PDB file of N, CA and C in Angstrom:
ATOM      1  N   MET W 881     127.825 125.158 129.083  1.00  0.00           N
ATOM      2  CA  MET W 881     127.684 123.930 129.392  1.00  0.00           C
ATOM      3  C   MET W 881     126.120 123.370 129.226  1.00  0.00           C
ATOM      4  N   ALA W 882     125.770 123.060 127.893  1.00  0.00           N
ATOM      5  CA  ALA W 882     124.342 123.006 127.495  1.00  0.00           C
ATOM      6  C   ALA W 882     123.713 121.727 128.153  1.00  0.00           C
ATOM      7  N   ASN W 883     124.728 120.373 128.432  1.00  0.00           N
ATOM      8  CA  ASN W 883     124.076 119.098 128.564  1.00  0.00           C
ATOM      9  C   ASN W 883     123.721 119.128 130.072  1.00  0.00           C
ATOM     10  N   PRO W 884     122.541 119.279 130.719  1.00  0.00           N
ATOM     11  CA  PRO W 884     122.074 119.297 132.090  1.00  0.00           C
ATOM     12  C   PRO W 884     122.885 118.050 133.009  1.00  0.00           C
ATOM     13  N   SER W 885     123.298 116.947 132.360  1.00  0.00           N
ATOM     14  CA  SER W 885     123.925 115.795 133.052  1.00  0.00           C
ATOM     15  C   SER W 885     125.427 116.443 133.451  1.00  0.00           C
ATOM     16  N   ILE W 886     126.028 116.996 132.776  1.00  0.00           N
ATOM     17  CA  ILE W 886     127.251 117.535 132.582  1.00  0.00           C
ATOM     18  C   ILE W 886     127.550 118.541 133.824  1.00  0.00           C
ATOM     19  N   VAL W 887     126.239 119.578 133.541  1.00  0.00           N
ATOM     20  CA  VAL W 887     126.156 120.264 134.900  1.00  0.00           C
ATOM     21  C   VAL W 887     125.819 120.181 135.830  1.00  0.00           C
ATOM     22  N   LEU W 888     125.170 119.013 136.263  1.00  0.00           N
ATOM     23  CA  LEU W 888     124.958 118.338 137.431  1.00  0.00           C
ATOM     24  C   LEU W 888     126.301 117.768 137.934  1.00  0.00           C
ATOM     25  N   GLN W 889     126.894 117.126 137.032  1.00  0.00           N
ATOM     26  CA  GLN W 889     128.176 116.157 137.573  1.00  0.00           C
ATOM     27  C   GLN W 889     129.323 117.205 137.676  1.00  0.00           C
ATOM     28  N   THR W 890     129.518 118.423 137.156  1.00  0.00           N
ATOM     29  CA  THR W 890     130.457 119.166 137.213  1.00  0.00           C
ATOM     30  C   THR W 890     130.244 119.963 138.719  1.00  0.00           C
ATOM     31  N   SER W 891     128.743 120.302 139.025  1.00  0.00           N
ATOM     32  CA  SER W 891     128.312 121.314 140.106  1.00  0.00           C
ATOM     33  C   SER W 891     128.366 120.557 141.360  1.00  0.00           C
ATOM     34  N   THR W 892     128.848 119.130 141.242  1.00  0.00           N
ATOM     35  CA  THR W 892     129.092 118.229 142.402  1.00  0.00           C
ATOM     36  C   THR W 892     130.476 117.814 143.041  1.00  0.00           C
ATOM     37  N   LEU W 893     131.256 118.185 142.029  1.00  0.00           N
ATOM     38  CA  LEU W 893     132.905 117.963 141.932  1.00  0.00           C
ATOM     39  C   LEU W 893     133.298 118.592 143.350  1.00  0.00           C
ATOM     40  N   PRO W 894     134.201 118.216 143.959  1.00  0.00           N
ATOM     41  CA  PRO W 894     134.818 118.894 145.164  1.00  0.00           C
ATOM     42  C   PRO W 894     135.708 120.080 144.882  1.00  0.00           C
ATOM     43  N   ASN W 895     136.267 121.047 145.537  1.00  0.00           N
ATOM     44  CA  ASN W 895     137.244 121.944 145.341  1.00  0.00           C
ATOM     45  C   ASN W 895     138.612 121.650 145.909  1.00  0.00           C
ATOM     46  N   LYS W 896     138.602 120.275 145.736  1.00  0.00           N
ATOM     47  CA  LYS W 896     140.066 119.811 146.095  1.00  0.00           C
ATOM     48  C   LYS W 896     140.883 119.256 145.124  1.00  0.00           C
ATOM     49  N   PRO W 897     142.265 118.589 145.356  1.00  0.00           N
ATOM     50  CA  PRO W 897     142.932 118.240 144.421  1.00  0.00           C
ATOM     51  C   PRO W 897     142.716 116.519 143.836  1.00  0.00           C
ATOM     52  N   GLY W 898     142.773 116.282 142.758  1.00  0.00           N
ATOM     53  CA  GLY W 898     142.552 115.250 142.273  1.00  0.00           C
ATOM     54  C   GLY W 898     142.587 114.734 141.127  1.00  0.00           C
ATOM     55  N   VAL W 899     142.324 113.716 140.415  1.00  0.00           N
ATOM     56  CA  VAL W 899     142.379 113.305 139.014  1.00  0.00           C
ATOM     57  C   VAL W 899     140.995 112.980 138.398  1.00  0.00           C
ATOM     58  N   TYR W 900     140.293 113.536 137.471  1.00  0.00           N
ATOM     59  CA  TYR W 900     139.246 113.231 136.758  1.00  0.00           C
ATOM     60  C   TYR W 900     139.578 112.628 135.520  1.00  0.00           C
ATOM     61  N   GLN W 901     138.146 111.868 135.085  1.00  0.00           N
ATOM     62  CA  GLN W 901     138.452 110.955 134.131  1.00  0.00           C
ATOM     63  C   GLN W 901     137.125 111.273 133.331  1.00  0.00           C
ATOM     64  N   TYR W 902     137.228 111.280 132.094  1.00  0.00           N
ATOM     65  CA  TYR W 902     136.130 111.527 131.039  1.00  0.00           C
ATOM     66  C   TYR W 902     135.861 110.339 130.675  1.00  0.00           C
ATOM     67  N   TYR W 903     134.572 109.958 130.088  1.00  0.00           N
ATOM     68  CA  TYR W 903     133.903 108.776 129.530  1.00  0.00           C
ATOM     69  C   TYR W 903     132.888 109.064 128.538  1.00  0.00           C
ATOM     70  N   ASP W 904     132.970 108.447 127.609  1.00  0.00           N
ATOM     71  CA  ASP W 904     131.923 108.409 126.422  1.00  0.00           C
ATOM     72  C   ASP W 904     130.590 107.740 126.495  1.00  0.00           C
ATOM     73  N   SER W 905     129.730 107.965 125.635  1.00  0.00           N
ATOM     74  CA  SER W 905     128.416 107.075 126.106  1.00  0.00           C
ATOM     75  C   SER W 905     128.657 105.828 126.122  1.00  0.00           C
ATOM     76  N   GLU W 906     129.498 105.241 125.718  1.00  0.00           N
ATOM     77  CA  GLU W 906     129.742 103.633 125.669  1.00  0.00           C
ATOM     78  C   GLU W 906     130.688 103.520 126.874  1.00  0.00           C
ATOM     79  N   ASP W 907     130.921 104.389 127.677  1.00  0.00           N
ATOM     80  CA  ASP W 907     131.828 103.960 128.990  1.00  0.00           C
ATOM     81  C   ASP W 907     133.003 103.925 128.579  1.00  0.00           C
ATOM     82  N   LYS W 908     133.442 104.400 127.492  1.00  0.00           N
ATOM     83  CA  LYS W 908     134.802 104.058 127.527  1.00  0.00           C
ATOM     84  C   LYS W 908     135.683 105.399 127.875  1.00  0.00           C
ATOM     85  N   LEU W 909     136.731 105.129 128.425  1.00  0.00           N
ATOM     86  CA  LEU W 909     137.719 106.288 128.864  1.00  0.00           C
ATOM     87  C   LEU W 909     138.417 107.040 127.715  1.00  0.00           C
ATOM     88  N   LEU W 910     138.036 108.628 127.955  1.00  0.00           N
ATOM     89  CA  LEU W 910     138.528 109.266 126.905  1.00  0.00           C
ATOM     90  C   LEU W 910     139.577 109.950 127.346  1.00  0.00           C
ATOM     91  N   TYR W 911     139.811 110.361 128.346  1.00  0.00           N
ATOM     92  CA  TYR W 911     140.921 111.193 129.122  1.00  0.00           C
ATOM     93  C   TYR W 911     140.885 111.225 130.509  1.00  0.00           C
ATOM     94  N   VAL W 912     142.212 111.371 131.006  1.00  0.00           N
ATOM     95  CA  VAL W 912     142.605 111.555 132.338  1.00  0.00           C
ATOM     96  C   VAL W 912     143.211 112.713 132.512  1.00  0.00           C
ATOM     97  N   GLY W 913     142.978 113.384 133.688  1.00  0.00           N
ATOM     98  CA  GLY W 913     143.846 114.698 133.835  1.00  0.00           C
ATOM     99  C   GLY W 913     143.928 114.765 135.384  1.00  0.00           C
ATOM    100  N   LYS W 914     144.846 115.883 135.906  1.00  0.00           N
ATOM    101  CA  LYS W 914     144.800 115.979 137.404  1.00  0.00           C
ATOM    102  C   LYS W 914     144.402 117.537 137.495  1.00  0.00           C
ATOM    103  N   ALA W 915     144.244 118.221 138.509  1.00  0.00           N
ATOM    104  CA  ALA W 915     143.828 119.315 138.992  1.00  0.00           C
ATOM    105  C   ALA W 915     144.256 119.683 140.556  1.00  0.00           C
ATOM    106  N   LYS W 916     144.324 120.878 140.722  1.00  0.00           N
ATOM    107  CA  LYS W 916     144.428 121.207 142.318  1.00  0.00           C
ATOM    108  C   LYS W 916     143.100 121.488 142.869  1.00  0.00           C
ATOM    109  N   ASN W 917     142.298 121.832 142.001  1.00  0.00           N
ATOM    110  CA  ASN W 917     140.976 122.038 142.492  1.00  0.00           C
ATOM    111  C   ASN W 917     139.882 121.606 141.181  1.00  0.00           C
ATOM    112  N   LEU W 918     139.319 120.515 141.636  1.00  0.00           N
ATOM    113  CA  LEU W 918     138.715 119.342 140.462  1.00  0.00           C
ATOM    114  C   LEU W 918     137.661 120.273 139.933  1.00  0.00           C
ATOM    115  N   LYS W 919     136.704 120.938 140.733  1.00  0.00           N
ATOM    116  CA  LYS W 919     135.589 121.775 140.305  1.00  0.00           C
ATOM    117  C   LYS W 919     135.934 122.950 139.231  1.00  0.00           C
ATOM    118  N   LYS W 920     136.914 123.633 139.636  1.00  0.00           N
ATOM    119  CA  LYS W 920     137.253 124.595 138.662  1.00  0.00           C
ATOM    120  C   LYS W 920     137.941 124.040 137.353  1.00  0.00           C
ATOM    121  N   ARG W 921     138.941 123.052 137.450  1.00  0.00           N
ATOM    122  CA  ARG W 921     139.627 122.451 136.391  1.00  0.00           C
ATOM    123  C   ARG W 921     138.352 122.009 135.312  1.00  0.00           C
ATOM    124  N   VAL W 922     137.435 120.837 135.837  1.00  0.00           N
ATOM    125  CA  VAL W 922     136.636 120.425 134.873  1.00  0.00           C
ATOM    126  C   VAL W 922     135.556 121.320 134.194  1.00  0.00           C
ATOM    127  N   ALA W 923     135.158 122.265 135.152  1.00  0.00           N
ATOM    128  CA  ALA W 923     134.141 123.326 134.750  1.00  0.00           C
ATOM    129  C   ALA W 923     134.915 124.169 133.718  1.00  0.00           C
ATOM    130  N   SER W 924     136.113 124.494 133.516  1.00  0.00           N
ATOM    131  CA  SER W 924     136.781 124.969 132.590  1.00  0.00           C
ATOM    132  C   SER W 924     136.859 124.487 131.061  1.00  0.00           C
ATOM    133  N   TYR W 925     136.506 123.175 131.075  1.00  0.00           N
ATOM    134  CA  TYR W 925     136.501 122.215 129.739  1.00  0.00           C
ATOM    135  C   TYR W 925     134.996 123.089 129.132  1.00  0.00           C
ATOM    136  N   PHE W 926     134.055 122.931 129.954  1.00  0.00           N
ATOM    137  CA  PHE W 926     132.593 123.472 129.368  1.00  0.00           C
ATOM    138  C   PHE W 926     132.462 125.007 129.270  1.00  0.00           C
ATOM    139  N   THR W 927     133.036 125.466 129.781  1.00  0.00           N
ATOM    140  CA  THR W 927     132.682 126.998 129.867  1.00  0.00           C
ATOM    141  C   THR W 927     133.786 127.770 129.016  1.00  0.00           C
ATOM    142  N   LYS W 928     134.445 127.481 128.296  1.00  0.00           N
ATOM    143  CA  LYS W 928     135.200 128.116 127.850  1.00  0.00           C
ATOM    144  C   LYS W 928     135.385 127.621 126.348  1.00  0.00           C
ATOM    145  N   THR W 929     135.948 128.663 125.279  1.00  0.00           N
ATOM    146  CA  THR W 929     135.948 128.088 123.964  1.00  0.00           C
ATOM    147  C   THR W 929     137.430 127.703 123.671  1.00  0.00           C
ATOM    148  N   HIS W 930     137.531 126.441 123.046  1.00  0.00           N
ATOM    149  CA  HIS W 930     138.914 125.807 122.795  1.00  0.00           C
ATOM    150  C   HIS W 930     139.327 125.837 121.310  1.00  0.00           C
ATOM    151  N   ASP W 931     140.620 126.420 121.241  1.00  0.00           N
ATOM    152  CA  ASP W 931     141.059 126.490 119.965  1.00  0.00           C
ATOM    153  C   ASP W 931     141.488 125.241 119.638  1.00  0.00           C
ATOM    154  N   ASN W 932     141.924 124.455 120.277  1.00  0.00           N
ATOM    155  CA  ASN W 932     142.456 123.180 119.648  1.00  0.00           C
ATOM    156  C   ASN W 932     141.186 122.247 119.339  1.00  0.00           C
ATOM    157  N   GLY W 933     141.193 121.811 118.162  1.00  0.00           N
ATOM    158  CA  GLY W 933     140.273 120.831 117.378  1.00  0.00           C
ATOM    159  C   GLY W 933     140.188 119.701 118.270  1.00  0.00           C
ATOM    160  N   LYS W 934     141.131 118.912 118.573  1.00  0.00           N
ATOM    161  CA  LYS W 934     141.090 117.839 119.519  1.00  0.00           C
ATOM    162  C   LYS W 934     140.532 118.120 120.553  1.00  0.00           C
ATOM    163  N   THR W 935     140.588 118.911 121.660  1.00  0.00           N
ATOM    164  CA  THR W 935     139.939 119.542 122.591  1.00  0.00           C
ATOM    165  C   THR W 935     138.134 119.556 122.683  1.00  0.00           C
ATOM    166  N   ARG W 936     138.020 120.297 121.299  1.00  0.00           N
ATOM    167  CA  ARG W 936     136.537 120.504 120.900  1.00  0.00           C
ATOM    168  C   ARG W 936     136.046 119.363 120.878  1.00  0.00           C
ATOM    169  N   LEU W 937     136.444 118.411 120.136  1.00  0.00           N
ATOM    170  CA  LEU W 937     135.938 117.133 119.707  1.00  0.00           C
ATOM    171  C   LEU W 937     135.716 116.146 121.189  1.00  0.00           C
ATOM    172  N   LEU W 938     136.847 116.270 122.126  1.00  0.00           N
ATOM    173  CA  LEU W 938     136.511 115.294 123.252  1.00  0.00           C
ATOM    174  C   LEU W 938     135.547 116.014 123.998  1.00  0.00           C
ATOM    175  N   VAL W 939     135.308 117.035 124.332  1.00  0.00           N
ATOM    176  CA  VAL W 939     134.428 117.869 125.143  1.00  0.00           C
ATOM    177  C   VAL W 939     132.891 117.477 124.407  1.00  0.00           C
ATOM    178  N   LYS W 940     132.824 117.328 123.181  1.00  0.00           N
ATOM    179  CA  LYS W 940     131.330 116.995 122.485  1.00  0.00           C
ATOM    180  C   LYS W 940     131.053 115.455 123.099  1.00  0.00           C
ATOM    181  N   LYS W 941     132.159 114.668 123.100  1.00  0.00           N
ATOM    182  CA  LYS W 941     132.068 113.154 123.219  1.00  0.00           C
ATOM    183  C   LYS W 941     131.716 113.017 124.963  1.00  0.00           C
ATOM    184  N   ILE W 942     132.090 113.930 125.658  1.00  0.00           N
ATOM    185  CA  ILE W 942     132.085 113.407 127.240  1.00  0.00           C
ATOM    186  C   ILE W 942     130.453 113.267 127.780  1.00  0.00           C
ATOM    187  N   VAL W 943     130.199 112.249 128.359  1.00  0.00           N
ATOM    188  CA  VAL W 943     129.122 111.914 128.903  1.00  0.00           C
ATOM    189  C   VAL W 943     128.847 111.710 130.395  1.00  0.00           C
ATOM    190  N   THR W 944     130.186 111.155 130.868  1.00  0.00           N
ATOM    191  CA  THR W 944     130.075 110.816 132.103  1.00  0.00           C
ATOM    192  C   THR W 944     131.647 111.427 132.652  1.00  0.00           C
ATOM    193  N   ILE W 945     131.600 112.159 134.002  1.00  0.00           N
ATOM    194  CA  ILE W 945     132.616 112.503 134.510  1.00  0.00           C
ATOM    195  C   ILE W 945     132.985 111.961 136.172  1.00  0.00           C
ATOM    196  N   LYS W 946     134.281 111.057 136.025  1.00  0.00           N
ATOM    197  CA  LYS W 946     134.534 110.553 137.376  1.00  0.00           C
ATOM    198  C   LYS W 946     135.539 111.058 138.040  1.00  0.00           C
ATOM    199  N   HIS W 947     135.768 110.942 139.215  1.00  0.00           N
ATOM    200  CA  HIS W 947     137.074 111.838 139.859  1.00  0.00           C
ATOM    201  C   HIS W 947     137.451 110.955 141.070  1.00  0.00           C
ATOM    202  N   ILE W 948     138.699 111.245 141.408  1.00  0.00           N
ATOM    203  CA  ILE W 948     139.050 110.459 142.790  1.00  0.00           C
ATOM    204  C   ILE W 948     139.753 111.777 143.391  1.00  0.00           C
ATOM    205  N   VAL W 949     139.493 112.020 144.479  1.00  0.00           N
ATOM    206  CA  VAL W 949     140.247 113.078 145.329  1.00  0.00           C
ATOM    207  C   VAL W 949     141.477 112.598 146.044  1.00  0.00           C
ATOM    208  N   VAL W 950     142.619 113.220 146.101  1.00  0.00           N
ATOM    209  CA  VAL W 950     143.799 113.094 146.609  1.00  0.00           C
ATOM    210  C   VAL W 950     144.173 113.882 147.591  1.00  0.00           C
ATOM    211  N   ALA W 951     145.077 113.890 148.418  1.00  0.00           N
ATOM    212  CA  ALA W 951     145.646 114.598 149.514  1.00  0.00           C
ATOM    213  C   ALA W 951     146.547 115.880 148.931  1.00  0.00           C
ATOM    214  N   THR W 952     147.294 115.585 147.738  1.00  0.00           N
ATOM    215  CA  THR W 952     148.049 116.820 147.486  1.00  0.00           C
ATOM    216  C   THR W 952     148.326 116.922 145.750  1.00  0.00           C
ATOM    217  N   GLU W 953     148.685 117.818 145.346  1.00  0.00           N
ATOM    218  CA  GLU W 953     148.902 118.127 144.030  1.00  0.00           C
ATOM    219  C   GLU W 953     149.794 116.953 143.525  1.00  0.00           C
ATOM    220  N   THR W 954     150.612 116.560 144.255  1.00  0.00           N
ATOM    221  CA  THR W 954     151.939 115.465 143.786  1.00  0.00           C
ATOM    222  C   THR W 954     151.214 114.352 143.603  1.00  0.00           C
ATOM    223  N   ASP W 955     150.283 113.928 144.728  1.00  0.00           N
ATOM    224  CA  ASP W 955     149.570 112.708 144.453  1.00  0.00           C
ATOM    225  C   ASP W 955     148.776 112.895 143.292  1.00  0.00           C
ATOM    226  N   ALA W 956     148.209 113.838 142.772  1.00  0.00           N
ATOM    227  CA  ALA W 956     147.414 113.859 141.705  1.00  0.00           C
ATOM    228  C   ALA W 956     148.175 113.647 140.564  1.00  0.00           C
ATOM    229  N   LEU W 957     149.535 114.031 140.517  1.00  0.00           N
ATOM    230  CA  LEU W 957     150.499 114.094 139.236  1.00  0.00           C
ATOM    231  C   LEU W 957     150.662 112.441 139.292  1.00  0.00           C
ATOM    232  N   LEU W 958     151.022 112.015 140.294  1.00  0.00           N
ATOM    233  CA  LEU W 958     151.427 110.390 140.377  1.00  0.00           C
ATOM    234  C   LEU W 958     150.184 109.757 139.720  1.00  0.00           C
ATOM    235  N   LEU W 959     149.228 109.694 140.232  1.00  0.00           N
ATOM    236  CA  LEU W 959     148.144 109.036 139.940  1.00  0.00           C
ATOM    237  C   LEU W 959     147.541 109.197 138.675  1.00  0.00           C
ATOM    238  N   GLU W 960     147.679 110.567 137.941  1.00  0.00           N
ATOM    239  CA  GLU W 960     147.099 110.702 136.889  1.00  0.00           C
ATOM    240  C   GLU W 960     148.304 109.987 135.908  1.00  0.00           C
ATOM    241  N   ASN W 961     149.798 110.208 136.214  1.00  0.00           N
ATOM    242  CA  ASN W 961     150.549 109.210 135.320  1.00  0.00           C
ATOM    243  C   ASN W 961     150.247 107.754 135.133  1.00  0.00           C
ATOM    244  N   ASN W 962     150.057 107.196 136.493  1.00  0.00           N
ATOM    245  CA  ASN W 962     149.858 105.800 136.383  1.00  0.00           C
ATOM    246  C   ASN W 962     148.483 105.530 135.648  1.00  0.00           C
ATOM    247  N   LEU W 963     147.438 106.288 135.747  1.00  0.00           N
ATOM    248  CA  LEU W 963     146.218 105.966 135.191  1.00  0.00           C
ATOM    249  C   LEU W 963     146.397 106.397 133.770  1.00  0.00           C
ATOM    250  N   ILE W 964     147.122 107.008 133.077  1.00  0.00           N
ATOM    251  CA  ILE W 964     147.198 107.208 131.908  1.00  0.00           C
ATOM    252  C   ILE W 964     148.173 106.045 131.184  1.00  0.00           C
ATOM    253  N   LYS W 965     149.198 105.861 131.804  1.00  0.00           N
ATOM    254  CA  LYS W 965     150.075 104.462 131.333  1.00  0.00           C
ATOM    255  C   LYS W 965     149.287 103.082 131.705  1.00  0.00           C
ATOM    256  N   LYS W 966     148.372 102.994 132.573  1.00  0.00           N
ATOM    257  CA  LYS W 966     147.654 101.791 132.687  1.00  0.00           C
ATOM    258  C   LYS W 966     146.576 101.598 131.375  1.00  0.00           C
ATOM    259  N   TYR W 967     145.873 102.687 131.187  1.00  0.00           N
ATOM    260  CA  TYR W 967     144.483 102.932 130.464  1.00  0.00           C
ATOM    261  C   TYR W 967     144.846 103.403 129.106  1.00  0.00           C
ATOM    262  N   GLN W 968     145.780 104.043 128.680  1.00  0.00           N
ATOM    263  CA  GLN W 968     146.189 104.910 127.567  1.00  0.00           C
ATOM    264  C   GLN W 968     144.848 105.448 126.756  1.00  0.00           C
ATOM    265  N   PRO W 969     144.214 106.525 127.397  1.00  0.00           N
ATOM    266  CA  PRO W 969     143.114 107.001 126.787  1.00  0.00           C
ATOM    267  C   PRO W 969     143.429 107.735 125.557  1.00  0.00           C
ATOM    268  N   ARG W 970     142.428 107.605 124.648  1.00  0.00           N
ATOM    269  CA  ARG W 970     142.716 108.392 123.109  1.00  0.00           C
ATOM    270  C   ARG W 970     143.035 109.710 123.469  1.00  0.00           C
ATOM    271  N   TYR W 971     142.539 110.570 124.105  1.00  0.00           N
ATOM    272  CA  TYR W 971     142.845 112.005 123.988  1.00  0.00           C
ATOM    273  C   TYR W 971     143.955 112.530 124.897  1.00  0.00           C
ATOM    274  N   ASN W 972     144.452 111.460 125.667  1.00  0.00           N
ATOM    275  CA  ASN W 972     145.550 111.847 126.388  1.00  0.00           C
ATOM    276  C   ASN W 972     146.824 111.806 125.499  1.00  0.00           C
TER     277      ASN W 972
END
């Protein structure tokens, strides 16, 4: 995790279920994902090596991380699905 802004954004995420959204430098939505633990899931993108070229490219473009906390993993799944349908992010 080299980018100090990403480090800060990741460190402030809660250890709760929810949906995360990655944005690029033009504030364009790149990706929507769900997690049972937002902090762990989002941090995993920046702390491990990705074999998939598409994922590596996505990680390089991320400038802003937004999140929505929900009550359950099921709520996260439903919200993720709705947001992907609505916004059709490039990397989903």
